[in-house]
Amino acid sequence: MRDYVKLTERDNVAVVTHDVSKGVEIMPGLILLDDIPQAHKFALVDIPKDGEIIRYGVVLGYALDAIKRGAWINEHMLRLPTSPSVDNMKWGINIRTDLPEAPRKTFMGYRNPDGFYAGTRNILGIQTTVQCVQGVLDVAVDRIRHEILPKYPNIDDVVAINHAYGCGVAINAPDAKFPIRALQNIARHPNFGGQLMVVSLGCEKLTVERLVGAENNTPENVVVLQDCKGFNAMMSAIMEMAEKKLQVLNERRREELPLSELLVGMQCGGSDAFSGVSANPSAGYAADMLVQGGATVMFSEVTEVRDGVNFIAERCVSAEVRDKLADEMRWYDKYLDAGEVDRSANPTPGNKKGGLSNIVEKAMGSIAKSGTSPIVEVLSPAERPTKHGMIYAATPASDIVCGPCQLASGIGLQVFMTGRGTPYGLAAAPVIKVCSRNEMKAQWPDVIDISAGAVVTGEKTIQEVGTELFNFILDVASGIKKPYTEQYGLHNFLCIFNPAPIT
């Protein structure tokens, strides 16, 4: 087992693979001057005040004071560099065509009537127009699961699409397009098989017509609670409609489909300094194999790519894709400015405890989950893709906001990398958990699906873990396996991104 990891020849820091005590000779001739916690950095050379601190071959920041060789480097010792400009970024200069060969080119999925990506699950999704109906719908869904669902063995679940939107909002504000688009697209999610069911209150600003279109506002698709005579009538109306939808969904069957019909989301949360060493690069290798096999892969999180946006631009296949990327970065910069914060507000206490000094270091590790494939399209939050290949979706970095945005874009499943650990999950699509260190897997053996920790210790390669993850992704997509989040029903509330004013 190795004691430290240095990523590039240019780096003047390395991270320790386990807690190491002061006075240890970590490498020939280099004695540690401090106790170094696992995943934290130590200086490989003397770094002067205002000197560059380099990891991933990029400048993470500048030393606030002189740092001696062998000293611990933490978040309190760096000055954040200026964000890279998004003007005139080079594009198309890092287009890789020799992607790793996908060992499997098909999966067992549910073909959808609208011709969009295939489903990986067979779920009745019940949409809501406003948060006010959640209490009633939650009771109804519980009854549906216990009283009706057992009659329909080909259906995986019944899911309420609850959210905090619908009233008390400036519905016509320009930025209201983000939450409205998200909810409109979630209603058409591939795992819902084209069956539309809506529960409305009756007086909300987000009307049924606005959510699903006037053509779908019919008694066959919509229950309006204010039209029901009391609670029992509400229950009866919801359950009767649900059973009719379940009868149709129960006829769906998996069939062998090409990977071109699969859309996979990549996300990370609770990251540490190993995330960019093991978990994210392994996911990136799996992503490259998926793209080589014809699948589409989506990665996201604006603040967690902002400091490496030039590397993404270099992989863009056209000036138009590069320009959309730049536009999304500019919009988010202005969004943060309006809130009187910048991207430095992103790292969490857990990120820092895990060795991440600032958002630059976090971003370098985060981008690794996108692999090396060409970027064929850039999406605004909650947009649906129109291309096949590697896609960047410009969403917030918050797990519980990014997840619904990716759902709205149509992901059939999500791969979630973590270093510190989080039980996050989605009800509408399976979530696979990959951890960056073996200690996390040992701590949560029945929450983490795959550990990439052996990459840190040098016992496995990124290619080995990436291939293991690739096969697990297709097994989950095909319904052969269930990740722990799905087995235990670890589902987060859908926090819909809403930058529009609340009135």
Coordinates of C-alpha atoms in Angstrom, one line a residue:
M1 CA 0.0 0.0 0.0
R2 CA 1.4 3.4 -1.0
D3 CA 1.5 6.2 1.5
Y4 CA 0.9 9.2 -0.7
V5 CA -0.5 10.1 -4.2
K6 CA 1.1 12.7 -6.5
L7 CA -1.0 13.2 -9.6
T8 CA 1.2 15.1 -12.1
E9 CA 4.9 15.9 -12.5
R10 CA 4.1 19.6 -12.1
D11 CA 2.4 19.1 -8.7
N12 CA 4.3 20.6 -5.7
V13 CA 2.0 18.9 -3.2
A14 CA 0.8 15.3 -2.6
V15 CA -1.9 13.8 -0.5
V16 CA -1.5 11.0 2.1
T17 CA -3.4 7.8 1.7
H18 CA -3.9 7.4 5.5
D19 CA -3.2 9.4 8.6
V20 CA 0.5 10.0 9.0
S21 CA 2.3 11.3 12.0
K22 CA 4.8 14.2 12.3
G23 CA 8.4 13.0 11.9
V24 CA 7.6 10.2 9.5
E25 CA 9.9 10.0 6.4
I26 CA 7.1 9.9 3.8
M27 CA 9.5 9.6 0.9
P28 CA 13.3 9.5 0.8
G29 CA 14.7 12.6 2.3
L30 CA 11.3 14.2 3.1
I31 CA 10.2 14.3 6.8
L32 CA 6.7 15.4 7.6
L33 CA 6.7 18.5 9.8
D34 CA 3.0 18.0 11.0
D35 CA 0.5 15.3 11.6
I36 CA -1.3 14.9 8.2
P37 CA -4.9 13.6 8.2
Q38 CA -5.9 11.2 5.5
A39 CA -6.4 12.8 2.1
H40 CA -4.8 16.0 3.1
K41 CA -1.9 17.6 1.3
F42 CA 1.7 18.2 2.3
A43 CA 4.3 20.3 0.5
L44 CA 6.9 18.5 -1.7
V45 CA 9.0 21.7 -1.9
D46 CA 9.4 24.9 0.0
I47 CA 6.7 27.3 -1.2
P48 CA 7.3 31.0 -0.7
K49 CA 4.6 33.5 0.4
D50 CA 2.3 34.1 -2.6
G51 CA 3.8 31.1 -4.3
E52 CA 1.7 28.7 -6.4
I53 CA 0.2 25.6 -4.8
I54 CA -0.2 23.1 -7.6
R55 CA -2.2 19.9 -7.8
Y56 CA -3.7 18.2 -10.9
G57 CA -1.1 20.3 -12.7
V58 CA -3.1 23.4 -12.0
V59 CA -2.8 26.3 -9.6
L60 CA -5.2 25.7 -6.7
G61 CA -4.2 29.0 -5.0
Y62 CA -1.4 31.0 -3.6
A63 CA 0.3 30.6 -0.3
L64 CA -0.8 33.2 2.3
D65 CA 2.5 32.6 4.1
A66 CA 5.6 30.7 3.3
I67 CA 5.2 26.9 3.6
K68 CA 8.1 24.6 4.3
R69 CA 8.7 21.3 2.6
G70 CA 6.9 18.5 4.5
A71 CA 4.3 20.9 6.1
W72 CA 0.6 20.2 6.1
I73 CA -1.4 22.4 3.6
N74 CA -5.0 23.0 4.5
E75 CA -7.8 25.4 3.5
H76 CA -6.6 28.2 5.7
M77 CA -3.3 28.5 3.9
L78 CA -4.5 29.4 0.3
R79 CA -5.7 32.5 -1.5
L80 CA -8.2 31.7 -4.2
P81 CA -7.1 32.5 -7.7
T82 CA -9.3 34.4 -10.2
S83 CA -11.8 32.4 -12.1
P84 CA -10.8 31.6 -15.7
S85 CA -12.4 33.8 -18.3
V86 CA -15.1 32.3 -20.5
D87 CA -14.4 34.6 -23.3
N88 CA -12.7 33.2 -26.4
M89 CA -12.1 29.8 -24.9
K90 CA -10.4 27.4 -27.3
W91 CA -12.6 24.5 -28.5
G92 CA -12.1 21.3 -30.3
I93 CA -8.4 20.9 -29.5
N94 CA -8.8 17.9 -27.2
I95 CA -11.2 15.6 -29.1
R96 CA -10.4 12.0 -28.2
T97 CA -11.5 9.3 -30.5
D98 CA -9.7 6.3 -29.0
L99 CA -12.2 5.7 -26.2
P100 CA -12.0 2.4 -24.3
E101 CA -14.0 -0.3 -25.9
A102 CA -17.4 -1.1 -24.3
P103 CA -17.6 -4.8 -23.5
R104 CA -21.4 -4.7 -23.8
K105 CA -23.4 -2.8 -26.4
T106 CA -26.9 -3.5 -25.3
F107 CA -29.1 -3.5 -22.1
M108 CA -32.6 -4.6 -21.2
G109 CA -34.8 -1.6 -21.0
Y110 CA -38.3 -0.3 -21.6
R111 CA -38.8 1.3 -25.0
N112 CA -40.9 4.4 -24.9
P113 CA -43.7 5.5 -27.3
D114 CA -42.3 9.0 -27.7
G115 CA -39.0 7.8 -29.1
F116 CA -37.0 9.4 -26.3
Y117 CA -34.5 7.5 -24.2
A118 CA -35.6 4.2 -22.8
G119 CA -36.8 3.6 -19.2
T120 CA -34.8 1.5 -16.7
R121 CA -37.7 1.1 -14.4
N122 CA -41.5 0.8 -14.7
I123 CA -43.0 3.4 -12.4
L124 CA -46.3 5.3 -12.1
G125 CA -45.3 8.9 -11.5
I126 CA -48.0 11.1 -10.1
Q127 CA -47.4 14.7 -10.8
T128 CA -48.5 17.6 -8.6
T129 CA -49.2 21.2 -9.6
V130 CA -48.6 22.7 -6.1
Q131 CA -47.2 21.7 -2.8
C132 CA -50.6 22.1 -1.1
V133 CA -51.7 18.7 -2.3
Q134 CA -48.7 16.7 -1.0
G135 CA -50.4 15.6 2.3
V136 CA -53.4 14.1 0.5
L137 CA -51.3 12.5 -2.2
D138 CA -48.8 11.0 0.2
V139 CA -51.7 9.2 2.0
A140 CA -53.1 8.0 -1.3
V141 CA -49.7 6.7 -2.6
D142 CA -49.2 4.8 0.6
R143 CA -52.6 3.1 0.1
I144 CA -52.0 2.5 -3.6
R145 CA -48.7 0.7 -2.7
H146 CA -50.4 -1.5 -0.1
E147 CA -53.8 -2.1 -1.6
I148 CA -53.4 -1.9 -5.4
L149 CA -49.8 -2.3 -6.5
P150 CA -49.5 -6.0 -5.4
K151 CA -52.0 -6.8 -8.2
Y152 CA -49.6 -5.5 -10.8
P153 CA -46.3 -7.4 -10.5
N154 CA -44.6 -5.8 -13.5
I155 CA -44.6 -2.4 -11.9
D156 CA -41.7 -1.3 -9.7
D157 CA -43.2 1.6 -7.7
V158 CA -45.7 4.4 -7.4
V159 CA -44.0 7.8 -6.9
A160 CA -45.4 11.2 -6.0
I161 CA -43.6 14.1 -7.7
N162 CA -43.9 16.4 -4.8
H163 CA -42.2 19.8 -4.8
A164 CA -42.4 23.3 -3.2
Y165 CA -43.5 25.1 -6.3
G166 CA -46.9 26.2 -7.6
C167 CA -48.1 29.3 -5.7
G168 CA -46.6 32.3 -4.0
V169 CA -44.2 32.6 -6.9
A170 CA -43.8 35.2 -9.7
I171 CA -45.0 32.7 -12.3
N172 CA -44.3 35.0 -15.2
A173 CA -40.8 36.1 -14.1
P174 CA -38.1 35.3 -16.7
D175 CA -36.4 32.8 -14.4
A176 CA -39.6 31.0 -13.6
K177 CA -38.8 29.1 -16.8
F178 CA -36.3 26.9 -14.9
P179 CA -38.7 25.3 -12.3
I180 CA -41.6 25.1 -14.8
R181 CA -39.4 23.4 -17.4
A182 CA -38.1 21.0 -14.8
L183 CA -41.6 19.9 -13.7
Q184 CA -42.9 19.7 -17.3
N185 CA -40.0 17.4 -18.3
I186 CA -40.2 15.2 -15.1
A187 CA -43.8 14.5 -16.1
R188 CA -42.4 13.0 -19.3
H189 CA -39.7 11.0 -17.6
P190 CA -38.8 7.7 -19.5
N191 CA -39.4 5.6 -16.4
F192 CA -43.0 6.7 -16.3
G193 CA -43.8 4.9 -19.6
G194 CA -45.9 7.7 -21.1
Q195 CA -48.7 7.4 -18.5
L196 CA -49.6 10.9 -17.2
M197 CA -51.4 11.4 -13.9
V198 CA -51.8 14.8 -12.2
V199 CA -53.2 15.8 -8.8
S200 CA -54.1 19.5 -8.7
L201 CA -55.6 21.7 -6.0
G202 CA -57.6 23.9 -8.3
C203 CA -56.5 27.5 -7.6
E204 CA -52.7 27.4 -8.1
K205 CA -50.7 29.6 -10.4
L206 CA -49.0 26.6 -12.0
T207 CA -52.1 25.4 -13.7
V208 CA -52.5 21.9 -15.2
E209 CA -52.5 23.4 -18.7
R210 CA -49.1 25.1 -18.0
L211 CA -47.7 21.9 -16.5
V212 CA -48.8 19.3 -19.0
G213 CA -50.6 21.2 -21.8
A214 CA -54.3 21.8 -22.4
E215 CA -54.6 18.6 -24.4
N216 CA -53.8 16.6 -21.4
N217 CA -56.1 18.4 -19.0
T218 CA -58.8 15.7 -19.1
P219 CA -60.7 13.7 -16.4
E220 CA -58.7 10.7 -17.5
N221 CA -55.4 12.4 -16.4
V222 CA -56.2 15.0 -13.7
V223 CA -57.8 14.9 -10.2
V224 CA -58.7 18.3 -8.9
L225 CA -59.0 18.1 -5.1
Q226 CA -61.3 21.2 -4.8
D227 CA -63.8 19.4 -7.0
C228 CA -63.9 16.4 -4.6
K229 CA -66.5 16.3 -1.9
G230 CA -64.3 15.7 1.1
F231 CA -61.2 13.6 1.9
N232 CA -62.6 10.2 1.2
A233 CA -63.8 11.4 -2.2
M234 CA -60.2 12.6 -2.9
M235 CA -58.8 9.2 -2.0
S236 CA -61.3 7.4 -4.2
A237 CA -60.6 9.6 -7.2
I238 CA -56.8 9.3 -6.9
M239 CA -56.9 5.5 -6.4
E240 CA -59.4 4.9 -9.2
M241 CA -57.3 6.8 -11.6
A242 CA -54.1 5.2 -10.4
E243 CA -55.4 1.7 -11.0
K244 CA -56.3 2.5 -14.6
K245 CA -52.8 3.8 -15.2
L246 CA -51.3 0.8 -13.5
Q247 CA -53.2 -1.5 -15.7
V248 CA -51.6 0.0 -18.7
L249 CA -48.1 0.1 -17.2
N250 CA -48.3 -3.5 -16.2
E251 CA -48.2 -4.4 -19.9
R252 CA -44.7 -2.9 -20.3
R253 CA -41.9 -5.4 -20.9
R254 CA -38.2 -5.1 -21.0
E255 CA -36.5 -5.8 -24.3
E256 CA -32.9 -5.8 -25.5
L257 CA -32.0 -2.3 -26.6
P258 CA -28.9 -0.7 -28.0
L259 CA -26.9 1.5 -25.6
S260 CA -28.0 4.5 -27.7
E261 CA -31.3 4.4 -25.9
L262 CA -29.7 4.8 -22.4
L263 CA -29.1 8.1 -20.7
V264 CA -26.9 8.0 -17.5
G265 CA -26.3 10.9 -15.1
M266 CA -23.0 11.5 -13.3
Q267 CA -23.1 13.4 -10.0
C268 CA -20.8 13.7 -7.0
G269 CA -21.4 14.9 -3.4
G270 CA -19.7 14.8 -0.1
S271 CA -16.4 14.8 -2.0
D272 CA -12.9 14.5 -0.5
A273 CA -9.4 14.9 -1.9
F274 CA -9.5 11.3 -3.1
S275 CA -12.6 11.9 -5.2
G276 CA -10.5 13.1 -8.1
V277 CA -8.0 10.3 -7.6
S278 CA -10.3 7.3 -7.5
A279 CA -14.1 7.5 -7.6
N280 CA -14.5 10.2 -10.2
P281 CA -11.8 9.0 -12.6
S282 CA -13.3 5.5 -12.4
A283 CA -16.7 6.9 -13.2
G284 CA -15.1 8.9 -16.0
Y285 CA -13.6 5.7 -17.4
A286 CA -17.0 4.0 -17.2
A287 CA -18.6 7.1 -18.9
D288 CA -16.1 6.8 -21.8
M289 CA -17.0 3.1 -22.3
L290 CA -20.7 4.0 -22.3
V291 CA -20.2 6.7 -24.9
Q292 CA -18.0 4.4 -27.0
G293 CA -20.9 1.9 -26.9
G294 CA -23.4 4.5 -28.1
A295 CA -24.9 5.6 -24.7
T296 CA -25.4 9.2 -23.6
V297 CA -23.8 10.4 -20.4
M298 CA -24.6 13.7 -18.6
F299 CA -22.5 15.5 -16.0
S300 CA -23.4 18.7 -14.2
E301 CA -22.7 21.2 -11.4
V302 CA -21.7 24.7 -12.5
T303 CA -19.6 25.8 -9.5
E304 CA -17.8 22.4 -9.5
V305 CA -16.6 22.9 -13.1
R306 CA -16.3 26.7 -13.3
D307 CA -12.5 26.7 -12.4
G308 CA -11.8 24.1 -15.1
V309 CA -14.3 25.3 -17.7
N310 CA -11.4 25.8 -20.2
F311 CA -10.7 22.0 -20.1
I312 CA -14.4 21.3 -20.9
A313 CA -14.3 23.9 -23.8
E314 CA -11.3 22.1 -25.3
R315 CA -13.5 19.0 -25.6
C316 CA -16.5 20.8 -27.2
V317 CA -17.1 19.6 -30.8
S318 CA -18.1 23.0 -32.1
A319 CA -18.0 26.7 -31.5
E320 CA -21.8 26.6 -30.9
V321 CA -21.3 24.1 -28.0
R322 CA -18.5 26.1 -26.6
D323 CA -20.6 29.3 -26.8
K324 CA -23.5 27.7 -25.0
L325 CA -21.0 26.6 -22.3
A326 CA -19.8 30.1 -21.9
D327 CA -23.3 31.5 -21.8
E328 CA -24.3 29.1 -19.0
M329 CA -21.2 30.1 -17.0
R330 CA -21.9 33.8 -17.4
W331 CA -25.5 33.3 -16.3
Y332 CA -24.4 31.5 -13.1
D333 CA -21.7 34.0 -12.3
K334 CA -24.4 36.8 -12.4
Y335 CA -26.8 34.6 -10.3
L336 CA -24.1 34.2 -7.6
D337 CA -23.2 37.9 -7.8
A338 CA -26.9 38.8 -7.3
G339 CA -26.7 36.8 -4.1
E340 CA -23.5 38.6 -3.0
V341 CA -21.5 35.3 -3.0
D342 CA -19.1 33.6 -5.4
R343 CA -18.1 30.1 -6.2
S344 CA -16.0 30.0 -3.0
A345 CA -19.2 29.4 -1.0
N346 CA -19.4 25.9 -2.5
P347 CA -17.1 23.7 -0.4
T348 CA -18.7 22.2 2.7
P349 CA -17.1 21.6 6.1
G350 CA -17.1 17.9 5.1
N351 CA -15.2 18.7 1.9
K352 CA -12.6 20.5 3.8
K353 CA -12.3 17.8 6.5
G354 CA -11.7 15.5 3.6
G355 CA -8.7 17.4 2.4
L356 CA -10.3 19.8 -0.2
S357 CA -8.8 23.2 0.3
N358 CA -11.0 25.2 -2.0
I359 CA -13.4 25.1 -5.0
V360 CA -10.5 25.0 -7.5
E361 CA -9.3 21.7 -6.1
K362 CA -12.9 20.4 -5.8
A363 CA -13.6 21.4 -9.4
M364 CA -10.5 19.6 -10.8
G365 CA -11.6 16.4 -9.1
S366 CA -15.3 16.9 -10.1
I367 CA -14.6 17.2 -13.8
A368 CA -12.9 13.8 -13.8
K369 CA -16.3 12.0 -13.7
S370 CA -16.9 13.2 -17.2
G371 CA -14.0 11.1 -18.6
T372 CA -12.4 12.2 -21.8
S373 CA -15.2 12.0 -24.4
P374 CA -16.0 14.9 -26.7
I375 CA -18.7 17.2 -25.4
V376 CA -21.5 17.1 -28.0
E377 CA -24.1 19.3 -26.2
V378 CA -24.5 21.8 -23.4
L379 CA -27.9 22.1 -21.6
S380 CA -29.5 24.7 -19.5
P381 CA -31.0 23.4 -16.2
A382 CA -33.6 20.7 -16.7
E383 CA -33.4 20.8 -20.5
R384 CA -33.8 17.5 -22.5
P385 CA -30.9 16.5 -24.6
T386 CA -31.0 16.3 -28.4
K387 CA -27.7 14.6 -29.0
H388 CA -26.0 11.3 -28.2
G389 CA -22.6 11.2 -26.4
M390 CA -21.1 13.2 -23.5
I391 CA -23.3 16.1 -22.4
Y392 CA -22.8 18.9 -19.9
A393 CA -25.9 20.1 -18.1
A394 CA -25.5 23.4 -16.3
T395 CA -27.2 22.7 -13.0
P396 CA -26.5 23.9 -9.4
A397 CA -24.1 21.7 -7.5
S398 CA -26.4 21.0 -4.6
D399 CA -27.1 17.2 -4.7
I400 CA -30.8 17.6 -4.0
V401 CA -31.1 20.3 -6.7
C402 CA -28.9 18.8 -9.3
G403 CA -30.7 15.4 -9.0
P404 CA -34.1 16.7 -10.1
C405 CA -32.5 18.7 -12.9
Q406 CA -31.0 15.5 -14.3
L407 CA -34.2 13.7 -13.8
A408 CA -36.0 16.4 -15.9
S409 CA -33.4 15.8 -18.6
G410 CA -34.4 12.2 -18.7
I411 CA -31.7 10.1 -17.0
G412 CA -32.6 6.5 -16.6
L413 CA -30.2 6.1 -13.6
Q414 CA -27.6 8.1 -11.8
V415 CA -24.1 7.3 -10.7
F416 CA -23.2 9.2 -7.5
M417 CA -19.6 9.5 -6.3
T418 CA -18.8 10.4 -2.7
G419 CA -15.9 10.5 -0.3
R420 CA -17.5 11.6 3.0
G421 CA -20.7 9.6 2.4
T422 CA -24.3 10.6 1.9
P423 CA -27.5 8.5 1.8
Y424 CA -29.0 10.7 -1.0
G425 CA -31.3 8.9 -3.5
L426 CA -34.0 9.5 -6.1
A427 CA -37.4 7.8 -6.2
A428 CA -37.9 8.1 -10.0
A429 CA -34.5 6.5 -11.0
P430 CA -31.9 4.2 -9.3
V431 CA -28.9 5.8 -7.8
I432 CA -25.6 3.9 -7.7
K433 CA -23.1 5.0 -5.0
V434 CA -19.4 4.9 -5.6
C435 CA -17.0 5.9 -2.8
S436 CA -13.5 7.2 -3.1
R437 CA -11.8 5.4 -0.1
N438 CA -12.1 1.9 1.4
E439 CA -12.8 3.4 4.9
M440 CA -16.1 4.8 3.6
K441 CA -17.1 1.4 2.2
A442 CA -16.2 -0.3 5.6
Q443 CA -18.2 2.4 7.4
W444 CA -21.3 2.0 5.2
P445 CA -21.1 -1.4 3.6
D446 CA -24.8 -1.5 2.8
V447 CA -25.1 2.0 1.5
I448 CA -22.0 2.2 -0.9
D449 CA -22.3 -0.1 -3.9
I450 CA -18.8 0.1 -5.2
S451 CA -15.5 1.3 -3.6
A452 CA -12.8 2.9 -5.7
G453 CA -10.6 3.0 -2.7
A454 CA -8.2 0.3 -4.1
V455 CA -7.2 2.9 -6.7
V456 CA -5.9 5.1 -3.9
T457 CA -3.9 2.3 -2.3
G458 CA -2.5 1.2 -5.6
E459 CA -4.2 -2.2 -5.5
K460 CA -6.4 -1.6 -8.5
T461 CA -6.3 0.6 -11.5
I462 CA -8.9 3.2 -12.7
Q463 CA -9.6 0.9 -15.6
E464 CA -10.4 -2.0 -13.4
V465 CA -12.8 -0.1 -11.2
G466 CA -14.2 1.7 -14.2
T467 CA -15.0 -1.5 -15.9
E468 CA -16.6 -3.0 -12.8
L469 CA -18.8 0.2 -12.6
F470 CA -19.7 0.0 -16.3
N471 CA -21.0 -3.5 -15.9
F472 CA -22.8 -2.6 -12.7
I473 CA -24.5 0.3 -14.5
L474 CA -25.8 -1.9 -17.2
D475 CA -27.0 -4.5 -14.7
V476 CA -28.9 -1.9 -12.8
A477 CA -30.3 -0.4 -16.0
S478 CA -31.5 -3.8 -17.0
G479 CA -33.2 -4.5 -13.7
I480 CA -30.7 -7.4 -12.9
K481 CA -29.4 -5.6 -9.8
K482 CA -30.7 -2.9 -7.5
P483 CA -28.3 -0.4 -5.8
Y484 CA -28.7 0.0 -2.0
T485 CA -30.5 3.3 -2.3
E486 CA -33.2 1.5 -4.3
Q487 CA -33.3 -1.5 -2.0
Y488 CA -33.9 0.6 1.0
G489 CA -36.0 3.3 -0.6
L490 CA -33.6 6.1 0.2
H491 CA -35.4 8.9 -1.6
N492 CA -34.8 12.7 -1.2
F493 CA -37.5 15.3 -1.6
L494 CA -37.3 16.9 -5.1
C495 CA -35.8 20.4 -4.6
I496 CA -36.7 22.1 -7.9
F497 CA -34.2 24.8 -8.9
N498 CA -36.1 28.2 -8.7
P499 CA -34.1 31.4 -9.1
A500 CA -37.3 33.4 -9.7
P501 CA -38.8 35.6 -7.0
I502 CA -41.3 34.3 -4.4
T503 CA -44.1 36.8 -3.9

